[in-house]
Short mmCIF file of C-alpha atoms and ligand atoms in Angstrom, two decimals:
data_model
loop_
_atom_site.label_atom_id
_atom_site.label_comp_id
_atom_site.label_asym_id
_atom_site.label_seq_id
_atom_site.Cartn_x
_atom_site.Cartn_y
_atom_site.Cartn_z
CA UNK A 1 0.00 0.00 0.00
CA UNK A 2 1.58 3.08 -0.74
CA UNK A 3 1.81 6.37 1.67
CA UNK A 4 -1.12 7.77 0.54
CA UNK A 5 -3.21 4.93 0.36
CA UNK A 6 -2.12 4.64 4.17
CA UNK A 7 -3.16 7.95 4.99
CA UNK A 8 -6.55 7.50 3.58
CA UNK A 9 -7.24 4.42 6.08
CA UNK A 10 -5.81 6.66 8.50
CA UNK A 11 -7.71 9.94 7.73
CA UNK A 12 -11.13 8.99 5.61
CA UNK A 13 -14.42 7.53 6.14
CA UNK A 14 -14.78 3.99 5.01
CA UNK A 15 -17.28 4.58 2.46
CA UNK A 16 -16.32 2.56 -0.50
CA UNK A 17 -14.52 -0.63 -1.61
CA UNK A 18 -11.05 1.84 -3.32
CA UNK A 19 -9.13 0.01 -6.51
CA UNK A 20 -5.98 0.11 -5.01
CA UNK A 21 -4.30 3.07 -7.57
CA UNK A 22 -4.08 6.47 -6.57
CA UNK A 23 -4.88 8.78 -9.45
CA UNK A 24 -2.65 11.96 -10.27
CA UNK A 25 -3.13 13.46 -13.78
CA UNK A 26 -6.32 12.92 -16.62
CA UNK A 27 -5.54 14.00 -19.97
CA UNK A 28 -8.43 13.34 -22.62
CA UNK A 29 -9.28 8.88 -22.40
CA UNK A 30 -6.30 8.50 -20.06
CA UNK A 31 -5.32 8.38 -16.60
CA UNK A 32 -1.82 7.92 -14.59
CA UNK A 33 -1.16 7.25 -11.31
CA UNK A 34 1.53 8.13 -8.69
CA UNK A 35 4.34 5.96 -10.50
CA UNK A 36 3.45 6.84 -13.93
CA UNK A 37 1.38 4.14 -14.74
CA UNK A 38 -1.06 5.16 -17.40
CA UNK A 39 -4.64 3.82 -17.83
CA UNK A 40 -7.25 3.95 -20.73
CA UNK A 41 -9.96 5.52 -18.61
CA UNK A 42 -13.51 3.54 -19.19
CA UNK A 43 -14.83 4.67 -16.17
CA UNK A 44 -14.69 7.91 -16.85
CA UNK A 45 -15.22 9.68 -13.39
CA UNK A 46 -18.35 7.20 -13.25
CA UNK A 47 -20.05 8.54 -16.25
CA UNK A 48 -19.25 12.26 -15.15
CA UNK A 49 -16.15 12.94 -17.75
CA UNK A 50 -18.35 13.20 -20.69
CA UNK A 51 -15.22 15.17 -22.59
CA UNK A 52 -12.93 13.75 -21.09
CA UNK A 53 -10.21 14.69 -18.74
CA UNK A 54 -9.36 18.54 -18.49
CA UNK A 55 -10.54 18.88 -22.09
CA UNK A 56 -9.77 22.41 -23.51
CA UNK A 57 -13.22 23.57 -23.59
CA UNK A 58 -13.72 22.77 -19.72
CA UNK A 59 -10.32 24.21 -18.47
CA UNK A 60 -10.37 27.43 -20.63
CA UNK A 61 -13.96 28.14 -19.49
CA UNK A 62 -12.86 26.91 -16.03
CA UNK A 63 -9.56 28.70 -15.54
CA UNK A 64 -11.35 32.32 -17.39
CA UNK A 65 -14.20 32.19 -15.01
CA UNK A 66 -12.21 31.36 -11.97
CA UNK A 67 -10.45 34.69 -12.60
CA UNK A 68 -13.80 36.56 -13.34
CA UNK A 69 -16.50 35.44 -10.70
CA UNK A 70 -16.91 32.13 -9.04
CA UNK A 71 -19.85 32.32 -6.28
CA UNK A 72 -21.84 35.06 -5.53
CA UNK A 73 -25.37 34.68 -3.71
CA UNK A 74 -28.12 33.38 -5.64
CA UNK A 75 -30.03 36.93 -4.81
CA UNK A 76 -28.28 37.88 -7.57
CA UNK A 77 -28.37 37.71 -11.46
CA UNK A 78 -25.43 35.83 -13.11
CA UNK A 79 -24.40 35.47 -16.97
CA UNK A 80 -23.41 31.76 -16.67
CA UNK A 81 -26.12 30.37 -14.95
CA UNK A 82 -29.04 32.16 -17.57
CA UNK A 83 -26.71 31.20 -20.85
CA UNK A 84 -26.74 27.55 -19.58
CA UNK A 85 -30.13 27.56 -18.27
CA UNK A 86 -31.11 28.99 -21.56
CA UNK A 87 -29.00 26.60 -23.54
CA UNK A 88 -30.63 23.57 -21.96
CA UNK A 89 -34.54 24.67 -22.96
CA UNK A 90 -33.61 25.97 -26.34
CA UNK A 91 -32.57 21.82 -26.66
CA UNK A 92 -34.84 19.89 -24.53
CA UNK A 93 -38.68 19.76 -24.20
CA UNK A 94 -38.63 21.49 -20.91
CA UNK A 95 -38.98 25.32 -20.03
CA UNK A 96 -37.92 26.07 -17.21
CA UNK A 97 -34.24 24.89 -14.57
CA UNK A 98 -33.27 25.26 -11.34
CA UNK A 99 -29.65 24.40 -10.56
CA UNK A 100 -28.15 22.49 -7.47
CA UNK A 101 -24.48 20.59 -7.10
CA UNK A 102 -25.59 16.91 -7.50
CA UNK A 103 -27.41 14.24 -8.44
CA UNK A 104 -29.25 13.64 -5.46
CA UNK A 105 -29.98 16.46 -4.53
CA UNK A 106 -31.39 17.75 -8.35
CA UNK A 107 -33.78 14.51 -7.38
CA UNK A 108 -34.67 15.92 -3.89
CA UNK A 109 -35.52 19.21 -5.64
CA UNK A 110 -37.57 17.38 -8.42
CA UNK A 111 -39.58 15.50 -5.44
CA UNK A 112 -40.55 18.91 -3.70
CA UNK A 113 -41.39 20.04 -7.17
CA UNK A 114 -44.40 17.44 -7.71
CA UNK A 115 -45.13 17.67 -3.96
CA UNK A 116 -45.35 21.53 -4.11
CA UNK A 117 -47.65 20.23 -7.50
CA UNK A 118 -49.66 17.90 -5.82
CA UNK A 119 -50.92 20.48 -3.05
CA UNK A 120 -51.52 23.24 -5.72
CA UNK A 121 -52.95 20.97 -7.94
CA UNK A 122 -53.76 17.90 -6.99
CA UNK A 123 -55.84 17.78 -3.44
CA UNK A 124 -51.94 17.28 -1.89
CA UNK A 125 -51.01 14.54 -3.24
CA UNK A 126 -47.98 13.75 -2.18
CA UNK A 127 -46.47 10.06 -2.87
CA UNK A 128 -43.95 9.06 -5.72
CA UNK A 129 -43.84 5.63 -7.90
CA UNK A 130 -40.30 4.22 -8.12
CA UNK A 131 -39.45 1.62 -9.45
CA UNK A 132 -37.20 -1.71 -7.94
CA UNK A 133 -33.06 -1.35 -8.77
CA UNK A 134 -33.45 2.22 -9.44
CA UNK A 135 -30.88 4.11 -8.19
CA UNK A 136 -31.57 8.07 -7.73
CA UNK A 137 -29.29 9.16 -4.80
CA UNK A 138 -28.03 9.31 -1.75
CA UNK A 139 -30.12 11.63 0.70
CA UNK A 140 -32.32 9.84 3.09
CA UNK A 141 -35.39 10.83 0.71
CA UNK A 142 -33.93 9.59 -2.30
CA UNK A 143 -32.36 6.42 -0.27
CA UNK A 144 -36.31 5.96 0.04
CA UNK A 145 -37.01 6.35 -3.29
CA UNK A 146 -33.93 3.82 -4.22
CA UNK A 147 -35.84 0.98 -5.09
CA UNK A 148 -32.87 -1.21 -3.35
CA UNK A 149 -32.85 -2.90 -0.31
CA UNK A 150 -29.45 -3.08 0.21
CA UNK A 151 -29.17 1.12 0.28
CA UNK A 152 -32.44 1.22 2.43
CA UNK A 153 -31.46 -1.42 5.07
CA UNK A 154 -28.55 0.08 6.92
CA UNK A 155 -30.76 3.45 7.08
CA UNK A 156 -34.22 2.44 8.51
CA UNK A 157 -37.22 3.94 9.11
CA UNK A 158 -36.50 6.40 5.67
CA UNK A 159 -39.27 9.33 4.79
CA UNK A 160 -42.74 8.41 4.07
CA UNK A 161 -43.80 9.00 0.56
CA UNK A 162 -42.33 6.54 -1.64
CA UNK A 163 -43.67 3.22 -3.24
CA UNK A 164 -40.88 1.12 -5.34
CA UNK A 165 -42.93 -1.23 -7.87
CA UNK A 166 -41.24 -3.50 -10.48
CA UNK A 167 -39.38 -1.61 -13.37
CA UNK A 168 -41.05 -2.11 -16.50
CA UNK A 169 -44.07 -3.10 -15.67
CA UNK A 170 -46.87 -0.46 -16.36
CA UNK A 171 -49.15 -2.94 -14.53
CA UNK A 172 -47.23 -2.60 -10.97
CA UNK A 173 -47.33 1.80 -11.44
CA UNK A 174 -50.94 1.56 -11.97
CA UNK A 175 -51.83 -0.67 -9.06
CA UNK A 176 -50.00 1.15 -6.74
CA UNK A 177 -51.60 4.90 -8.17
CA UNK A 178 -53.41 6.29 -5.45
CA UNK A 179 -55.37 9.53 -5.42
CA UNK A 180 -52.40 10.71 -2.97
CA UNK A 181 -49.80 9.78 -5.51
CA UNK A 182 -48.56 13.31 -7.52
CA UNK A 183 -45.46 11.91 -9.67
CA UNK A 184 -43.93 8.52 -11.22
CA UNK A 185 -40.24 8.93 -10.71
CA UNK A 186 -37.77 6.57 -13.73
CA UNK A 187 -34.48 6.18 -14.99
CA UNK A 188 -35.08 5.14 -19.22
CA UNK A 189 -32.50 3.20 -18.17
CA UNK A 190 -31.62 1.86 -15.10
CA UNK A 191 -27.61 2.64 -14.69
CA UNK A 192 -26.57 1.71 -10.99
CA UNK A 193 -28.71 -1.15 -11.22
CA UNK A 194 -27.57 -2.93 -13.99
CA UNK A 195 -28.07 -1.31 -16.94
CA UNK A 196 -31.54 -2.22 -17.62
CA UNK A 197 -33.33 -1.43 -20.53
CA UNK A 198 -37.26 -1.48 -20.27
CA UNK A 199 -39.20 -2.94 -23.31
CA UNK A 200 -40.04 0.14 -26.38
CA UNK A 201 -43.23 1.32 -24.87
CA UNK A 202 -43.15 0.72 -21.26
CA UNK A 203 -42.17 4.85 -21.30
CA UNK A 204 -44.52 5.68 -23.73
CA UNK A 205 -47.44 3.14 -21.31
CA UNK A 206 -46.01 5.29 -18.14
CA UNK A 207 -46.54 8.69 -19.72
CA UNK A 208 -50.16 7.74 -20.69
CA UNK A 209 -51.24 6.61 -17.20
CA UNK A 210 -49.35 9.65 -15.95
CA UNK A 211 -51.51 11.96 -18.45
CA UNK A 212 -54.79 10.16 -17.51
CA UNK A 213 -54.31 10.14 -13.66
CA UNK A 214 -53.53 13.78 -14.26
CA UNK A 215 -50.19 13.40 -11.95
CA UNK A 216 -46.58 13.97 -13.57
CA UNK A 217 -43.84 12.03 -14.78
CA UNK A 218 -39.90 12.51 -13.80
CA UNK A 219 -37.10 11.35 -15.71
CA UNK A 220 -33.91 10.87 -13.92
CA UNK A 221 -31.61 11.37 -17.07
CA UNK A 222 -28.61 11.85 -14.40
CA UNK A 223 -26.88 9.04 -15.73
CA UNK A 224 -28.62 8.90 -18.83
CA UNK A 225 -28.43 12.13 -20.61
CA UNK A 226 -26.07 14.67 -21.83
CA UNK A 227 -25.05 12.66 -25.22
CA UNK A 228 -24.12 9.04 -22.75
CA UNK A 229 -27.66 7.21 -24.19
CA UNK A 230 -26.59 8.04 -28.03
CA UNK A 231 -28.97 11.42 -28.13
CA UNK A 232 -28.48 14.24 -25.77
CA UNK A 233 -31.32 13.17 -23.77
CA UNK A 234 -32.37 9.13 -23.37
CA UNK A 235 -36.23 10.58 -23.65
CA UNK A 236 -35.70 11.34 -27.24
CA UNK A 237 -35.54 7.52 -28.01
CA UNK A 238 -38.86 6.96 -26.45
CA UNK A 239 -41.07 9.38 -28.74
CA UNK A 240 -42.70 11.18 -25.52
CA UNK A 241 -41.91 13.83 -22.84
CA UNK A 242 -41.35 14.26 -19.30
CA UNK A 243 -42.66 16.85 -16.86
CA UNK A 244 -39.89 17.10 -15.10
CA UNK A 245 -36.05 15.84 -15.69
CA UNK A 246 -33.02 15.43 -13.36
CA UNK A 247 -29.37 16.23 -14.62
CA UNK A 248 -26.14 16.09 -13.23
CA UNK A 249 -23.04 13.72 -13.97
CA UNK A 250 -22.00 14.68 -17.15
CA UNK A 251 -23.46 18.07 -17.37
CA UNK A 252 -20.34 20.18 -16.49
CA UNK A 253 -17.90 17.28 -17.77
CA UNK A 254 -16.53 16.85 -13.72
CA UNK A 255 -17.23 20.04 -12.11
CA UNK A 256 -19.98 19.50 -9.68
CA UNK A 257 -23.21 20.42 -10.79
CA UNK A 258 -27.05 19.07 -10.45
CA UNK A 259 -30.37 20.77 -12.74
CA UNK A 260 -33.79 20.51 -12.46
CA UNK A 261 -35.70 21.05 -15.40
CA UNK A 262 -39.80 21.40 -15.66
CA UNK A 263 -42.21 22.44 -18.19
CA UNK A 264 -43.96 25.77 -17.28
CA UNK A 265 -46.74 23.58 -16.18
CA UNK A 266 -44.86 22.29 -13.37
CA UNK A 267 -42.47 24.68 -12.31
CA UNK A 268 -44.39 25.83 -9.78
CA UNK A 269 -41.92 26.71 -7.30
CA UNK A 270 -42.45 30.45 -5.85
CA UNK A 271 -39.24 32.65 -4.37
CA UNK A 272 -38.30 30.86 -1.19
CA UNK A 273 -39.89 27.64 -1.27
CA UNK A 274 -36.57 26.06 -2.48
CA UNK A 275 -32.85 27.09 -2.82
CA UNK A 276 -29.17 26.34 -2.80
CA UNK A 277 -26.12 27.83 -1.61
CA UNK A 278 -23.71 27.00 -4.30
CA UNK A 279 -26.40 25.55 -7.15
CA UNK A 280 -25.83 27.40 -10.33
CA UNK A 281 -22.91 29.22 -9.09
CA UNK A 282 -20.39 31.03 -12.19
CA UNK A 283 -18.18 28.51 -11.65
CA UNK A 284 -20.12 25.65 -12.17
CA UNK A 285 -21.96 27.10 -14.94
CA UNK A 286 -19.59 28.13 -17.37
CA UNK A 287 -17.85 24.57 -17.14
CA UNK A 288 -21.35 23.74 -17.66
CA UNK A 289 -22.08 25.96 -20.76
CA UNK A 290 -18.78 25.21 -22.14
CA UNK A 291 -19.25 21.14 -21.98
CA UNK A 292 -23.41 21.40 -23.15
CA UNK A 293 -21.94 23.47 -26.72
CA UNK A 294 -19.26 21.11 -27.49
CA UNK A 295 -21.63 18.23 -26.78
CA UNK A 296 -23.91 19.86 -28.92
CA UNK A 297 -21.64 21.72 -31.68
CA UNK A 298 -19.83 18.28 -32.20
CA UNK A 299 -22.46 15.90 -32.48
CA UNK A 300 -21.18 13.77 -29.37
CA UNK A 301 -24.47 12.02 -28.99
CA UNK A 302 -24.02 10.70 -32.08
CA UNK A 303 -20.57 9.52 -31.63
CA UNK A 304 -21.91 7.72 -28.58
CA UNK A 305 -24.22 5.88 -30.17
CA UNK A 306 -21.80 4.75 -33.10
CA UNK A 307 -18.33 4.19 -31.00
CA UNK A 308 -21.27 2.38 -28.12
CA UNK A 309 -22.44 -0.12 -31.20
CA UNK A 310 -18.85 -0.93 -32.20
CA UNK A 311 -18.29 -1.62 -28.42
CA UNK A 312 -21.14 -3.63 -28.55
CA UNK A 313 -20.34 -5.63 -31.58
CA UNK A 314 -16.59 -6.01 -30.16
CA UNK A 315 -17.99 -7.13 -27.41
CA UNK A 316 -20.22 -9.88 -29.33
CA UNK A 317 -16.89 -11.05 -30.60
CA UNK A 318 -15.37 -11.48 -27.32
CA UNK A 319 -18.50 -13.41 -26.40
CA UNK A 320 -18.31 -16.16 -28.88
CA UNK A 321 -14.91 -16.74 -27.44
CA UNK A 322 -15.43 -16.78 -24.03
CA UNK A 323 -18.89 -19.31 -23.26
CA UNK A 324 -19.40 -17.42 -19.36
CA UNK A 325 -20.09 -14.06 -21.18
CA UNK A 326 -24.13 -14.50 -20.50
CA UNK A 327 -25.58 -10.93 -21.35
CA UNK A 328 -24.58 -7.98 -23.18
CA UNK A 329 -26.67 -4.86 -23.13
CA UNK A 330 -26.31 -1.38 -23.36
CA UNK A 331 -27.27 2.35 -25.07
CA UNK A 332 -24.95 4.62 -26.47
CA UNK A 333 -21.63 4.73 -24.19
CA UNK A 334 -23.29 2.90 -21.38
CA UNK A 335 -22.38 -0.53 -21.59
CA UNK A 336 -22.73 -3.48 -19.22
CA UNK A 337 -21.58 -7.21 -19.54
CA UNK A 338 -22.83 -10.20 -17.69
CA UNK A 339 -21.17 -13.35 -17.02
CA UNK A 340 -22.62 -16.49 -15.70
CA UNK A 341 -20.48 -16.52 -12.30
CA UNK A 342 -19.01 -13.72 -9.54
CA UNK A 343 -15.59 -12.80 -11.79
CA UNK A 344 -16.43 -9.28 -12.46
CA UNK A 345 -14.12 -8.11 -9.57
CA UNK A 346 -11.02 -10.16 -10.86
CA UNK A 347 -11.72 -9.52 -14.39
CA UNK A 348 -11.45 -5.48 -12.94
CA UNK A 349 -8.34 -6.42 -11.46
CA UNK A 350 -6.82 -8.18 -14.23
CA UNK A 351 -7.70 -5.07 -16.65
CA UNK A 352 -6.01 -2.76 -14.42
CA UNK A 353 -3.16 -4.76 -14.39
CA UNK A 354 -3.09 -4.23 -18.38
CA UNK A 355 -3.52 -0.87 -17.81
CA UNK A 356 -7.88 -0.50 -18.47
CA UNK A 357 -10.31 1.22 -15.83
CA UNK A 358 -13.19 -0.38 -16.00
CA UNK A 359 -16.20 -0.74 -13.37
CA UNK A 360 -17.74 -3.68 -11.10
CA UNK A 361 -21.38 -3.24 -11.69
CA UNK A 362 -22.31 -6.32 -9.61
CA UNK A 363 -20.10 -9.27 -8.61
CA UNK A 364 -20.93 -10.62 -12.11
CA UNK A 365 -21.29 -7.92 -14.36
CA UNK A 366 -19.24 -4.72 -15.56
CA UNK A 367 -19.97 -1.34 -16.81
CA UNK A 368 -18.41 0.69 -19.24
CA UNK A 369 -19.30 4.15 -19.14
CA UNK A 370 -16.23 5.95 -20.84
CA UNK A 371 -15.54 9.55 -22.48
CA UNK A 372 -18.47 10.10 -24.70
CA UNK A 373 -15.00 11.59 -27.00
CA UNK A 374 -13.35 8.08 -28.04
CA UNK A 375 -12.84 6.71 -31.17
CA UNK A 376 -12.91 3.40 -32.41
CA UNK A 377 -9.42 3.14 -31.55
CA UNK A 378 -9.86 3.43 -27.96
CA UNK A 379 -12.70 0.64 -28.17
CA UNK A 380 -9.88 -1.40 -30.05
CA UNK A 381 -7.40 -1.03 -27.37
CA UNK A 382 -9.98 -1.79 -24.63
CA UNK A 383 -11.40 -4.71 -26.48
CA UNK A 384 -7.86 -6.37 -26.84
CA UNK A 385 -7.02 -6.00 -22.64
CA UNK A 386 -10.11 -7.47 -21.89
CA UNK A 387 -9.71 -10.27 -24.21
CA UNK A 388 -6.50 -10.81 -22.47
CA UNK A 389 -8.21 -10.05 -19.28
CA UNK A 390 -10.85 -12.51 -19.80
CA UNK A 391 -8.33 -15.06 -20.81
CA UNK A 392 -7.15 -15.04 -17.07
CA UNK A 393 -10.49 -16.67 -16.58
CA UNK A 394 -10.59 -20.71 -15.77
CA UNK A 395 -13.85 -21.28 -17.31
C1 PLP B 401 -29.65 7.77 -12.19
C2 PLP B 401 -28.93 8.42 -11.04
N1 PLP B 401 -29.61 9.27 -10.25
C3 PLP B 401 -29.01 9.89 -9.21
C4 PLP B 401 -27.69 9.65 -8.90
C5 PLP B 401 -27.06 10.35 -7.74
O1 PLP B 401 -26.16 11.31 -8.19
P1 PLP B 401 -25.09 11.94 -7.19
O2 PLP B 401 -24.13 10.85 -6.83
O3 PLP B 401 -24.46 13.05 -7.98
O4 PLP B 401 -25.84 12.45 -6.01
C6 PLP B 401 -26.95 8.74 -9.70
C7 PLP B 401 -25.55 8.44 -9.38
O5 PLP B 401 -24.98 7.44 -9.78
C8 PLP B 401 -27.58 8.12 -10.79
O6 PLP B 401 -26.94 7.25 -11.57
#
């Protein structure tokens, strides 16, 4: 273990299961650590590095506002925040954002936003639909809306308000549709729990129901949007709309940042019945703006989807070699593969070895969630260490 590793058991809260590398400098696909080692990068800051590491865009937009302005109270009006906020309608069905500093807490916000609905609106309604192996954050409320036991156990009792059903099954959300219920909350895929991709009209059955009970419908495109799916937003692949749609990950391309979008409908929120200190600061915004125009300017939704289909079909290859690959499934740059035993974490191990980051998804399944940026070439290299990776295997 090296000296900083040792400080960390010394100094930080046991929160995670580390990969025993200690990460100095990102350039572009790549990572190296504290010897030099270098590392194709198809983790990719856990789907946050959509462009990569300290791409040009970010840091010059970074480094110019850093100079400029970087927080100033929310009382106040602020260039970056309106350009992005502006940027995201003028490309999305939705009309209206609020901005926050994470995932979770862009979910929290979204919550509040159909319960703030649901009294105006809706006699105060006030429960949400989830659905089982979602994964939306990790704030007691959205712990409770975490359709897994295993995030819900160690935290018992969690806030009232919540019902997880079975993911893609319309059958299960309209069962448990109540006259208190004000939102369905979804993922168009689930990421965190396992990549799972619902059958072609379970969204389009789920915005129906939503339109006929009257209540609305939330995306969580945390993990989903911003160009990973193979369009900027997963929604677009469905053929309908939500009401309201989380953002955060990718948005800013590693600088913390979390959005709330709503149609006009919905964004009901009035001065002071929500807020954030730091959401939508300068800073965040103009890595923000500067990551959203590239995305857009360059196409890199559609790279997604064409470098994710020659991962796939690589993959497919690798498949007909090796008899325990079970499953392969995936959207754009979000990727998982399945085997039929508990290898994932050595086949991890064995790929960092060759000098590849990828990610356990479950003890028999990865994820590859890299730079929405890489070529073919990058696949290429990828495909060959885990070939050689996979050959480790005693199948
Ligand atoms: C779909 C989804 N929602 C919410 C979150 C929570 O985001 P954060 O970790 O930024 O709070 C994640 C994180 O993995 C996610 O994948």
């Amino acid at each position: 273990m090296s000296y900083w590793q040792e400080l960390e058991h010394k100094y930080y809260m046991s929160t995670v299961e580390r990969v025993p590398v200690t990460l100095v400098r990102g350039q572009g696909t790549r990572v190296w650590d504290e010897d030099g080692g270098e590392y194709l990068d198809f983790v990719g800051g856990w789907a946050v590095n959509s462009l990569g590491h300290c791409h040009p865009v970010v840091v010059e937009a970074v480094v110019g506002q850093v100079r400029t302005l970087i927080q100033t109270s929310n009382q106040f009006y602020t260039v970056p925040q309106v350009r992005l906020a502006e940027l995201l309608v003028q490309n999305s069905c939705l009309d209206k954002v609020f901005f926050c500093n994470s995932g979770a807490e862009a979910n929290e916000g979204a919550v509040k936003l159909a319960r703030r609905y649901g009294k105006l609106n809706l006699g105060g309604a006030f429960a949400v639909i989830t659905t089982m192996g979602s994964f939306h954050g990790r704030s007691l409320a959205m712990t409770a809306a975490t359709g897994q036991s295993k995030f819900q156990q160690p935290y018992v009792p969690l806030p009232d308000g919540f019902i997880n059903v079975e993911y893609n099954s319309i059958e299960t959300i309209k069962a448990a549709t109540t006259s208190q219920t004000c939102a369905v909350m979804l993922e168009p895929v689930q990421g965190e729990g396992g990549v799972n991709i619902p059958d072609d009209d379970y969204l389009a059955a789920v915005r129906q129901w939503c339109d006929l009970k009257g209540i609305l419908l939330i995306l969580d495109e945390i993990q989903t949007g911003l160009g990973r799916t193979g369009t900027l937003f997963a929604y677009q692949q469905s053929g309908i709309e939500p009401d309201i749609m989380t953002l955060a990950k990718g948005l800013a391309s590693g600088i913390p940042i979390g959005a709330i979008l709503a149609t006009e409908r919905a964004s009901v929120f009035t001065p002071g019945e929500h807020g954030s200190t730091f959401g939508g600061n300068p800073l965040a915004c103009a890595a923000g703006y500067a990551t959203l125009r590239f995305i857009i300017d360059n196409d890199i939704a559609g790279n997604a989807n064409r470098v994710g289909q020659y991962l796939i079909d690589g993959l497919e290859s690798l498949r007909r070699k090796f008899q325990f690959i079970t499953d392969i499934r995936g959207r754009g740059l979000l990727v998982a593969l399945e085997f039929s035993s508990d290898i994932a974490e050595s086949i991890v191990m064995a790929c960092l070895d060759r000098g590849l980051l990828v990610n356990r998804l479950k003890p028999n399944a990865l994820r590859f969630m890299p730079p929405l940026i890489i070529g073919n070439e990058e696949v290429d290299e990828a495909l060959s260490i885990l070939d050689k990776a996979l050959s480790t295997i005693i199948s």
